[in-house]
Structure formats: C-alpha cells, structure tokens
Tab-separated table of C-alpha atoms and ligand atoms in Angstrom:
chain	number	residue	atom	x	y	z
A	1	MET	CA	0.054	-0.113	-0.102
A	2	GLU	CA	1.618	3.392	-1.027
A	3	ARG	CA	1.154	6.001	1.460
A	4	ARG	CA	2.295	9.698	0.713
A	5	PRO	CA	4.588	10.906	3.267
A	6	LEU	CA	3.738	13.725	5.344
A	7	ILE	CA	6.336	15.910	7.171
A	8	ALA	CA	4.507	18.093	9.895
A	9	GLY	CA	5.945	20.832	11.799
A	10	ASN	CA	4.536	21.677	15.185
A	11	TRP	CA	5.706	25.306	16.283
A	12	LYS	CA	4.245	24.740	19.896
A	13	MET	CA	4.129	28.146	21.498
A	14	HIS	CA	6.937	29.681	19.880
A	15	LEU	CA	7.218	32.605	17.328
A	16	ASN	CA	5.565	35.970	17.005
A	17	VAL	CA	3.398	36.862	13.829
A	18	ALA	CA	6.593	38.253	11.945
A	19	ASP	CA	8.700	35.455	12.807
A	20	SER	CA	6.005	32.849	11.898
A	21	VAL	CA	5.422	34.579	8.332
A	22	SER	CA	9.235	34.547	7.644
A	23	LEU	CA	9.519	30.713	8.692
A	24	ALA	CA	6.422	29.804	6.800
A	25	ALA	CA	7.729	31.447	3.565
A	26	ALA	CA	10.994	29.583	3.894
A	27	VAL	CA	9.080	26.628	4.343
A	28	ALA	CA	6.697	27.226	1.100
A	29	ALA	CA	10.081	28.226	-0.955
A	30	GLY	CA	11.851	24.972	0.220
A	31	SER	CA	8.861	22.535	-0.428
A	32	ARG	CA	8.459	23.759	-4.005
A	33	ASP	CA	10.377	20.852	-5.598
A	34	LEU	CA	8.795	18.219	-3.555
A	35	GLY	CA	6.261	16.529	-5.635
A	36	ASP	CA	6.136	13.144	-3.853
A	37	ARG	CA	5.048	14.159	-0.146
A	38	ASP	CA	3.102	16.481	1.834
A	39	VAL	CA	4.351	19.216	4.070
A	40	MET	CA	2.323	20.992	6.975
A	41	ILE	CA	2.977	23.418	9.591
A	42	ALA	CA	1.190	24.236	12.583
A	43	PRO	CA	1.950	27.764	13.992
A	44	ALA	CA	0.384	29.224	17.245
A	45	PHE	CA	-3.173	30.161	16.656
A	46	THR	CA	-2.184	33.934	16.848
A	47	ALA	CA	-0.196	33.488	13.684
A	48	LEU	CA	-2.608	31.162	11.459
A	49	ALA	CA	-4.218	33.953	9.538
A	50	ALA	CA	-0.856	35.693	8.565
A	51	VAL	CA	0.692	32.430	7.712
A	52	ALA	CA	-2.161	31.303	5.688
A	53	GLU	CA	-1.611	34.465	3.407
A	54	VAL	CA	1.978	33.425	2.959
A	55	LEU	CA	1.212	29.976	2.040
A	56	LYS	CA	-1.367	30.791	-0.704
A	57	GLY	CA	-0.111	29.272	-4.101
A	58	SER	CA	2.031	26.913	-2.131
A	59	SER	CA	1.130	23.220	-1.516
A	60	VAL	CA	1.901	23.251	2.186
A	61	PHE	CA	-0.990	22.653	4.517
A	62	LEU	CA	-1.839	24.834	7.419
A	63	ALA	CA	-2.663	23.180	10.989
A	64	ALA	CA	-3.858	24.292	14.193
A	65	GLN	CA	-2.334	22.767	17.360
A	66	ASN	CA	-5.697	21.807	18.876
A	67	VAL	CA	-9.268	22.259	18.143
A	68	ALA	CA	-12.531	22.566	20.101
A	69	TRP	CA	-15.475	20.128	19.425
A	70	GLU	CA	-18.236	22.755	19.200
A	71	ARG	CA	-19.053	25.008	16.268
A	72	GLU	CA	-19.511	27.826	18.486
A	73	GLY	CA	-20.739	28.848	22.206
A	74	ALA	CA	-19.674	29.407	25.560
A	75	TYR	CA	-16.165	27.795	25.587
A	76	THR	CA	-13.892	30.273	26.778
A	77	GLY	CA	-10.427	29.973	25.484
A	78	GLU	CA	-11.231	27.590	22.768
A	79	ILE	CA	-11.342	27.866	18.961
A	80	SER	CA	-13.636	26.059	16.927
A	81	PRO	CA	-13.228	23.814	13.754
A	82	ALA	CA	-15.123	26.578	11.665
A	83	MET	CA	-13.053	29.224	12.982
A	84	LEU	CA	-9.891	27.391	11.949
A	85	MET	CA	-11.208	26.774	8.571
A	86	ASP	CA	-12.275	30.398	8.388
A	87	VAL	CA	-8.534	31.457	8.642
A	88	GLY	CA	-7.222	28.732	6.222
A	89	ALA	CA	-6.298	25.878	8.439
A	90	SER	CA	-7.190	22.285	6.779
A	91	MET	CA	-5.602	20.131	9.413
A	92	ALA	CA	-5.570	20.010	13.396
A	93	ILE	CA	-3.078	18.256	15.898
A	94	ILE	CA	-5.189	16.670	18.490
A	95	GLY	CA	-4.126	14.821	21.709
A	96	HIS	CA	-0.567	15.863	21.723
A	97	SER	CA	1.164	14.711	24.912
A	98	GLU	CA	1.510	18.379	26.083
A	99	ARG	CA	-2.165	18.644	25.922
A	100	ARG	CA	-2.730	15.318	27.705
A	101	HIS	CA	0.123	15.685	30.332
A	102	ILE	CA	0.128	19.573	31.111
A	103	PHE	CA	-3.355	20.391	30.452
A	104	GLY	CA	-4.997	17.256	31.487
A	105	GLU	CA	-6.782	16.205	28.332
A	106	ASP	CA	-7.975	12.568	28.336
A	107	ASN	CA	-9.067	10.210	25.747
A	108	GLU	CA	-12.733	10.952	26.002
A	109	MET	CA	-11.938	14.762	25.446
A	110	VAL	CA	-9.361	13.795	22.577
A	111	ASN	CA	-12.027	11.880	20.955
A	112	ARG	CA	-14.612	14.638	21.021
A	113	ARG	CA	-12.085	17.110	19.480
A	114	LEU	CA	-11.424	14.483	16.863
A	115	LEU	CA	-15.098	13.849	16.029
A	116	GLY	CA	-15.410	17.700	15.805
A	117	ALA	CA	-12.497	18.181	13.568
A	118	LEU	CA	-13.535	15.451	11.178
A	119	ASN	CA	-17.242	16.245	11.086
A	120	SER	CA	-16.261	19.702	10.082
A	121	GLY	CA	-13.903	18.680	7.301
A	122	LEU	CA	-10.543	19.209	9.317
A	123	VAL	CA	-8.015	16.434	8.853
A	124	PRO	CA	-7.097	15.377	12.315
A	125	ILE	CA	-3.775	14.307	13.528
A	126	LEU	CA	-4.151	12.042	16.432
A	127	CYS	CA	-1.260	11.929	18.727
A	128	VAL	CA	-0.671	8.799	21.032
A	129	GLY	CA	2.367	7.641	22.960
A	130	GLU	CA	3.484	6.272	26.270
A	131	THR	CA	5.593	7.795	29.060
A	132	LEU	CA	8.771	6.592	30.052
A	133	ASP	CA	7.361	4.696	33.148
A	134	GLU	CA	4.701	2.959	30.876
A	135	ARG	CA	7.331	1.918	28.686
A	136	GLU	CA	9.596	0.519	31.485
A	137	GLU	CA	6.564	-1.204	33.033
A	138	GLY	CA	6.093	-2.907	29.838
A	139	GLU	CA	2.688	-1.251	29.280
A	140	THR	CA	3.485	0.469	25.967
A	141	PHE	CA	1.292	-1.548	23.639
A	142	LYS	CA	-1.497	-1.509	26.233
A	143	VAL	CA	-1.383	2.389	26.327
A	144	LEU	CA	-1.164	2.842	22.642
A	145	GLU	CA	-4.157	0.353	22.017
A	146	GLN	CA	-6.263	2.177	24.530
A	147	GLN	CA	-5.427	5.855	23.177
A	148	VAL	CA	-6.220	4.555	19.598
A	149	CYS	CA	-9.351	2.763	20.339
A	150	GLU	CA	-10.867	5.424	22.675
A	151	GLY	CA	-9.527	8.141	20.476
A	152	LEU	CA	-11.238	6.787	17.505
A	153	GLU	CA	-14.589	6.023	19.003
A	154	GLY	CA	-17.380	6.628	16.682
A	155	VAL	CA	-15.215	7.117	13.851
A	156	PRO	CA	-16.935	5.084	10.689
A	157	GLY	CA	-14.593	3.059	8.542
A	158	ASP	CA	-15.110	5.020	5.510
A	159	ARG	CA	-13.451	8.264	7.426
A	160	LEU	CA	-10.484	6.405	8.419
A	161	PRO	CA	-8.177	6.965	5.610
A	162	SER	CA	-8.626	10.706	6.113
A	163	LEU	CA	-7.209	10.684	9.466
A	164	VAL	CA	-3.473	10.907	10.469
A	165	LEU	CA	-2.064	9.403	13.547
A	166	ALA	CA	1.176	10.262	14.859
A	167	TYR	CA	3.166	7.990	17.389
A	168	GLU	CA	4.851	10.181	19.849
A	169	PRO	CA	6.674	8.163	22.744
A	170	VAL	CA	6.450	11.171	25.390
A	171	TRP	CA	10.215	10.359	26.687
A	172	ALA	CA	11.218	11.362	23.274
A	173	ILE	CA	9.543	14.695	22.880
A	174	GLY	CA	11.867	17.648	23.259
A	175	THR	CA	14.398	15.454	25.125
A	176	GLY	CA	16.704	14.773	22.294
A	177	LYS	CA	16.054	11.152	22.810
A	178	THR	CA	14.768	9.586	19.591
A	179	ALA	CA	13.109	6.152	19.518
A	180	SER	CA	15.310	3.786	17.635
A	181	ARG	CA	14.106	3.060	14.354
A	182	GLU	CA	13.325	-0.459	15.502
A	183	GLN	CA	11.213	0.850	18.402
A	184	ALA	CA	9.443	3.208	16.463
A	185	GLN	CA	8.632	0.723	13.644
A	186	GLU	CA	7.518	-1.798	16.206
A	187	ALA	CA	5.047	0.713	17.711
A	188	HIS	CA	3.650	1.782	14.183
A	189	SER	CA	3.343	-1.779	13.054
A	190	PHE	CA	1.308	-2.385	16.477
A	191	ILE	CA	-0.989	0.713	15.979
A	192	ARG	CA	-1.695	-0.411	12.432
A	193	ASP	CA	-2.568	-3.861	13.612
A	194	VAL	CA	-4.839	-2.227	16.259
A	195	LEU	CA	-6.415	-0.287	13.191
A	196	ALA	CA	-6.873	-3.304	11.164
A	197	ASP	CA	-8.713	-5.174	14.010
A	198	LEU	CA	-11.148	-2.102	14.899
A	199	TYR	CA	-11.710	-1.673	11.151
A	200	GLU	CA	-10.093	-3.704	8.392
A	201	LYS	CA	-6.839	-4.352	7.106
A	202	ASN	CA	-7.266	-2.514	3.762
A	203	LEU	CA	-8.301	0.632	5.535
A	204	ALA	CA	-5.580	0.308	8.306
A	205	GLY	CA	-3.024	0.214	5.238
A	206	GLN	CA	-4.267	3.553	4.050
A	207	VAL	CA	-3.652	5.436	7.274
A	208	ARG	CA	-0.443	7.672	7.440
A	209	ILE	CA	1.154	7.101	10.728
A	210	LEU	CA	3.667	9.913	11.564
A	211	TYR	CA	6.768	9.353	14.088
A	212	GLY	CA	7.329	12.305	16.415
A	213	GLY	CA	10.137	12.584	19.061
A	214	SER	CA	13.270	14.497	18.540
A	215	VAL	CA	13.177	14.125	14.748
A	216	LYS	CA	16.374	15.924	13.311
A	217	PRO	CA	17.977	16.139	10.077
A	218	GLU	CA	20.521	13.358	11.253
A	219	ASN	CA	17.786	10.785	12.216
A	220	VAL	CA	15.182	11.306	9.515
A	221	ASP	CA	16.356	9.214	6.828
A	222	ALA	CA	16.914	6.220	8.930
A	223	LEU	CA	13.179	6.441	10.536
A	224	MET	CA	11.667	7.198	7.118
A	225	ALA	CA	13.149	4.033	5.721
A	226	GLU	CA	10.967	1.885	7.949
A	227	PRO	CA	7.937	0.529	6.163
A	228	ASP	CA	5.230	1.771	8.634
A	229	ILE	CA	6.848	4.984	9.389
A	230	ASP	CA	4.922	7.481	6.779
A	231	GLY	CA	6.021	10.804	8.036
A	232	ALA	CA	7.290	12.870	11.038
A	233	LEU	CA	5.701	15.281	13.339
A	234	VAL	CA	8.686	17.744	14.200
A	235	GLY	CA	8.871	19.899	17.084
A	236	GLY	CA	12.238	21.825	17.811
A	237	ALA	CA	13.955	21.084	14.508
A	238	ALA	CA	10.837	22.689	12.833
A	239	LEU	CA	11.506	25.905	14.133
A	240	LYS	CA	14.662	26.519	12.255
A	241	ALA	CA	14.185	26.780	8.472
A	242	GLU	CA	17.315	24.870	7.395
A	243	SER	CA	16.899	21.893	9.723
A	244	PHE	CA	13.027	21.551	8.780
A	245	ASP	CA	14.195	21.870	5.082
A	246	ARG	CA	16.650	19.086	5.456
A	247	ILE	CA	13.887	17.016	7.065
A	248	MET	CA	11.287	17.660	4.485
A	249	HIS	CA	13.897	16.410	1.933
A	250	PHE	CA	14.594	13.278	3.675
A	251	SER	CA	15.761	10.404	1.282
B	1	PEP	C1	6.162	17.531	18.766
B	1	PEP	O1	6.251	18.652	19.044
B	1	PEP	O2	5.396	16.766	18.671
B	1	PEP	C2	7.620	16.856	19.022
B	1	PEP	C3	7.967	15.643	18.645
B	1	PEP	O3	8.601	17.679	19.385
B	1	PEP	P1	10.299	17.394	19.403
B	1	PEP	O4	10.530	17.077	17.774
B	1	PEP	O5	10.965	18.618	19.881
B	1	PEP	O6	10.621	16.233	20.189
C-alpha cells in the first residue's frame, strides 16, 4: 500500500507573527520541488491567518495545534473547527502529549475534539504515545491500544483513511532522545494492527502514521526507511528553516 509521506512541523508556543510569516515563507519556498510528499506546519493560533496568506499558492498544509469540538458557544479560550477553517487551516493536531500531560486532556476529550474536527472537514492528526514509566513497566502496547481505540470511538470506517495518526513516545519529545528506528517501527506496526482489528486491514493500510520525538536532520532518513513510518511530526527542529528543510527533503 503506497502512502504519501507527510512531514509536519509543530511550532508549539513559539514565534510571533512576523517570525512565523518568515519561517512559513521559507518552508513554502523550500517545498516547491517536493512533488512526492506532503508538508504541513502548525503555528500558534495567533499566527494562523498571517501564515495562511503566505502559504497561498504553495502546497504546504496549514494546521492548528488543537481544536474545540463545538461550532460555537460558551467555551472560553477554545477555537472551533469552523473558525480554524475560516482562517485557512485544513488540519489540526489533537491529543498532543503536552495537551494530555500538562493540560489534563484525556482520551474522551481527545475523541470529542477528533470527531468535531472530522465532522467539520478538518483533517485530524491524532497523537498517541507512552510515558517512560509506562514503557519501563511493559505497558507501551496497552497504552497505545487504549489511546487509539478510545480516540477513534465513533469514527466510521470510511472516514479512517482521511485521518492521520502520530506515534509520539512522551520520553522522546523535546528531550533529544529519539526512539530507535526499530522501536518506532514496532510501535507503528502495532498501531496499524490495532486499526486493522478495529476496522479492516485494507483501511488500516491507508492510514498515515507519523513518528514524532526529537526528529532531526541526522535521524530522519533512517526513520523514514521503516515500512510503517509514513512521515514525521517535528517540534524543535521545525523552528529553524534549515533543519526543517533537510527533514522535508529526507531520502
Ligand atoms: C512534537 O512537538 O510533537 C515533538 C515531537 O517535538 P520534538 O521534535 O521537539 O521532540
């Protein structure tokens, strides 16, 4: 099953509007020669509209770093799928480990966000991943299975191929520690098996599963060579045009 690679940059709570615009312009320029893969960037909410302008005419996808489940209403601090689409976003990161661990989002809330995004036409990137304690206690697969099953509750099979998943071991995010290519491939292949059990093998084979956790120019080629790794969700190394450019141009 051919899956089109996706290289995604998560800018987290970094960069003002002017710096976001110049980094987005560099990403758009650098991605012009890439016909065989997709590129996505997720600036802070405050920079989405300005970055959308810069990306016009490029093939770079614009994403939000989170999304509310309702269309509008009394949800102070939240941004709805319709609002995000209104400023030009077409994708949304959901269930990032920083949302889960710092802001207490659980699988149920992640699922609500995912359904809200999907039903509005935003492509969700569902993040899953175990902590170091869970890995050391041999619970990695149990945690991943629960996050995938509960995160996808209520998603019909025909919508599955339009979703993206990201395996992001929490111990590898922002720590400089990358999962080895073997560890990452093992987790990706397990997640694909969970999808096949939940839906069917053919549908599971169409879903892109990204790896995230200290992806850098030095390790991206090895990770991308693994059969079930379909792209990368990049934090720190996405904040510098040069390093993200090298990652987008993985071979
Ligand atoms: C992330 O933000 O999802 C991430 C993986 O960060 P980093 O690449 O810095 O580990």
